[in-house]
């Protein structure tokens, strides 16, 4: 929480804001199932903002991708991602 508060400034951009939200401790438990890193890699091409391509098994990267996909109304690759998006948005 302290990181989040200290990072919020007047000139924070949407990329930084989404990354900041995605790295919240609440998303540490977001499930990254077997082989979902492959789906996460495919999602990189559906969203406008870059993510760390070397950390595709991270629940925080997945949260980032799901937030971006929701905002962009991008299609999700499997139904589990719909459920995960609902969890992220709650």
PDB file of C-alpha atoms in Angstrom:
ATOM      1  CA  UNK A   1       0.000   0.000   0.000  1.00  0.00           C
ATOM      2  CA  UNK A   2       2.838   2.391   0.808  1.00  0.00           C
ATOM      3  CA  UNK A   3       4.318   1.811  -2.650  1.00  0.00           C
ATOM      4  CA  UNK A   4       0.969   2.577  -4.223  1.00  0.00           C
ATOM      5  CA  UNK A   5       0.466   5.798  -2.282  1.00  0.00           C
ATOM      6  CA  UNK A   6       4.014   7.032  -2.852  1.00  0.00           C
ATOM      7  CA  UNK A   7       3.758   6.306  -6.593  1.00  0.00           C
ATOM      8  CA  UNK A   8       0.595   8.303  -7.149  1.00  0.00           C
ATOM      9  CA  UNK A   9       1.386  11.731  -8.482  1.00  0.00           C
ATOM     10  CA  UNK A  10      -0.435  14.202 -10.675  1.00  0.00           C
ATOM     11  CA  UNK A  11       1.502  13.124 -13.743  1.00  0.00           C
ATOM     12  CA  UNK A  12       1.109   9.334 -13.387  1.00  0.00           C
ATOM     13  CA  UNK A  13       0.182   7.829 -16.753  1.00  0.00           C
ATOM     14  CA  UNK A  14      -2.299   5.062 -17.505  1.00  0.00           C
ATOM     15  CA  UNK A  15       0.521   2.556 -18.088  1.00  0.00           C
ATOM     16  CA  UNK A  16       1.989   3.273 -14.663  1.00  0.00           C
ATOM     17  CA  UNK A  17      -1.443   3.249 -13.021  1.00  0.00           C
ATOM     18  CA  UNK A  18      -2.405  -0.149 -14.442  1.00  0.00           C
ATOM     19  CA  UNK A  19       1.000  -1.568 -13.515  1.00  0.00           C
ATOM     20  CA  UNK A  20       0.670  -0.161 -10.019  1.00  0.00           C
ATOM     21  CA  UNK A  21      -2.801  -1.658  -9.579  1.00  0.00           C
ATOM     22  CA  UNK A  22      -1.719  -5.020 -11.013  1.00  0.00           C
ATOM     23  CA  UNK A  23       1.146  -5.242  -8.524  1.00  0.00           C
ATOM     24  CA  UNK A  24      -1.169  -4.877  -5.539  1.00  0.00           C
ATOM     25  CA  UNK A  25      -0.659  -7.642  -2.984  1.00  0.00           C
ATOM     26  CA  UNK A  26      -4.272  -8.757  -3.468  1.00  0.00           C
ATOM     27  CA  UNK A  27      -3.353 -10.159  -6.879  1.00  0.00           C
ATOM     28  CA  UNK A  28      -0.510 -12.336  -5.595  1.00  0.00           C
ATOM     29  CA  UNK A  29      -3.027 -15.170  -5.254  1.00  0.00           C
ATOM     30  CA  UNK A  30      -4.504 -14.818  -8.746  1.00  0.00           C
ATOM     31  CA  UNK A  31      -4.255 -18.304 -10.259  1.00  0.00           C
ATOM     32  CA  UNK A  32      -1.843 -18.844 -13.121  1.00  0.00           C
ATOM     33  CA  UNK A  33      -2.716 -22.297 -14.312  1.00  0.00           C
ATOM     34  CA  UNK A  34      -0.556 -24.800 -16.186  1.00  0.00           C
ATOM     35  CA  UNK A  35       0.462 -23.406 -19.607  1.00  0.00           C
ATOM     36  CA  UNK A  36      -1.330 -20.075 -19.080  1.00  0.00           C
ATOM     37  CA  UNK A  37       1.946 -18.308 -19.711  1.00  0.00           C
ATOM     38  CA  UNK A  38       1.367 -19.285 -23.367  1.00  0.00           C
ATOM     39  CA  UNK A  39      -2.048 -17.614 -23.303  1.00  0.00           C
ATOM     40  CA  UNK A  40      -0.563 -14.581 -21.547  1.00  0.00           C
ATOM     41  CA  UNK A  41       2.033 -14.300 -24.300  1.00  0.00           C
ATOM     42  CA  UNK A  42      -0.742 -14.336 -26.913  1.00  0.00           C
ATOM     43  CA  UNK A  43      -2.627 -11.647 -24.973  1.00  0.00           C
ATOM     44  CA  UNK A  44       0.365  -9.316 -25.217  1.00  0.00           C
ATOM     45  CA  UNK A  45      -0.630  -8.734 -28.847  1.00  0.00           C
ATOM     46  CA  UNK A  46      -4.217  -7.836 -27.934  1.00  0.00           C
ATOM     47  CA  UNK A  47      -3.475  -5.087 -25.433  1.00  0.00           C
ATOM     48  CA  UNK A  48      -1.872  -1.698 -26.041  1.00  0.00           C
ATOM     49  CA  UNK A  49       0.549  -1.450 -23.116  1.00  0.00           C
ATOM     50  CA  UNK A  50       3.705  -3.542 -22.712  1.00  0.00           C
ATOM     51  CA  UNK A  51       4.255  -6.040 -19.906  1.00  0.00           C
ATOM     52  CA  UNK A  52       7.347  -7.920 -18.767  1.00  0.00           C
ATOM     53  CA  UNK A  53       7.610 -10.741 -21.307  1.00  0.00           C
ATOM     54  CA  UNK A  54      10.037 -12.628 -19.067  1.00  0.00           C
ATOM     55  CA  UNK A  55       7.547 -12.903 -16.210  1.00  0.00           C
ATOM     56  CA  UNK A  56       4.449 -14.303 -17.931  1.00  0.00           C
ATOM     57  CA  UNK A  57       3.850 -16.789 -15.096  1.00  0.00           C
ATOM     58  CA  UNK A  58       3.435 -13.949 -12.593  1.00  0.00           C
ATOM     59  CA  UNK A  59      -0.061 -13.358 -11.237  1.00  0.00           C
ATOM     60  CA  UNK A  60       0.705  -9.621 -11.347  1.00  0.00           C
ATOM     61  CA  UNK A  61       1.467  -9.726 -15.067  1.00  0.00           C
ATOM     62  CA  UNK A  62      -1.727 -11.700 -15.617  1.00  0.00           C
ATOM     63  CA  UNK A  63      -3.688  -9.110 -13.611  1.00  0.00           C
ATOM     64  CA  UNK A  64      -2.151  -6.377 -15.764  1.00  0.00           C
ATOM     65  CA  UNK A  65      -3.165  -8.182 -18.958  1.00  0.00           C
ATOM     66  CA  UNK A  66      -6.698  -8.813 -17.674  1.00  0.00           C
ATOM     67  CA  UNK A  67      -7.147  -5.168 -16.667  1.00  0.00           C
ATOM     68  CA  UNK A  68      -5.955  -3.994 -20.070  1.00  0.00           C
ATOM     69  CA  UNK A  69      -8.121  -6.530 -21.899  1.00  0.00           C
ATOM     70  CA  UNK A  70     -11.149  -5.367 -19.907  1.00  0.00           C
ATOM     71  CA  UNK A  71     -10.497  -1.700 -20.668  1.00  0.00           C
ATOM     72  CA  UNK A  72      -9.877  -2.441 -24.354  1.00  0.00           C
ATOM     73  CA  UNK A  73     -12.793  -4.903 -24.581  1.00  0.00           C
ATOM     74  CA  UNK A  74     -10.317  -7.388 -26.027  1.00  0.00           C
ATOM     75  CA  UNK A  75     -11.407 -11.010 -26.346  1.00  0.00           C
ATOM     76  CA  UNK A  76     -10.229 -13.408 -23.665  1.00  0.00           C
ATOM     77  CA  UNK A  77      -8.666 -16.699 -24.774  1.00  0.00           C
ATOM     78  CA  UNK A  78     -10.527 -19.066 -22.403  1.00  0.00           C
ATOM     79  CA  UNK A  79     -13.507 -18.957 -20.048  1.00  0.00           C
ATOM     80  CA  UNK A  80     -11.236 -19.185 -16.982  1.00  0.00           C
ATOM     81  CA  UNK A  81      -9.956 -15.722 -17.900  1.00  0.00           C
ATOM     82  CA  UNK A  82     -13.519 -14.364 -17.712  1.00  0.00           C
ATOM     83  CA  UNK A  83     -13.773 -15.660 -14.150  1.00  0.00           C
ATOM     84  CA  UNK A  84     -10.312 -14.315 -13.321  1.00  0.00           C
ATOM     85  CA  UNK A  85     -11.240 -10.912 -14.732  1.00  0.00           C
ATOM     86  CA  UNK A  86     -14.281 -10.800 -12.465  1.00  0.00           C
ATOM     87  CA  UNK A  87     -11.991 -11.555  -9.510  1.00  0.00           C
ATOM     88  CA  UNK A  88      -9.583  -8.792 -10.531  1.00  0.00           C
ATOM     89  CA  UNK A  89     -12.371  -6.256 -10.919  1.00  0.00           C
ATOM     90  CA  UNK A  90     -13.943  -7.152  -7.570  1.00  0.00           C
TER      91      UNK A  90
END
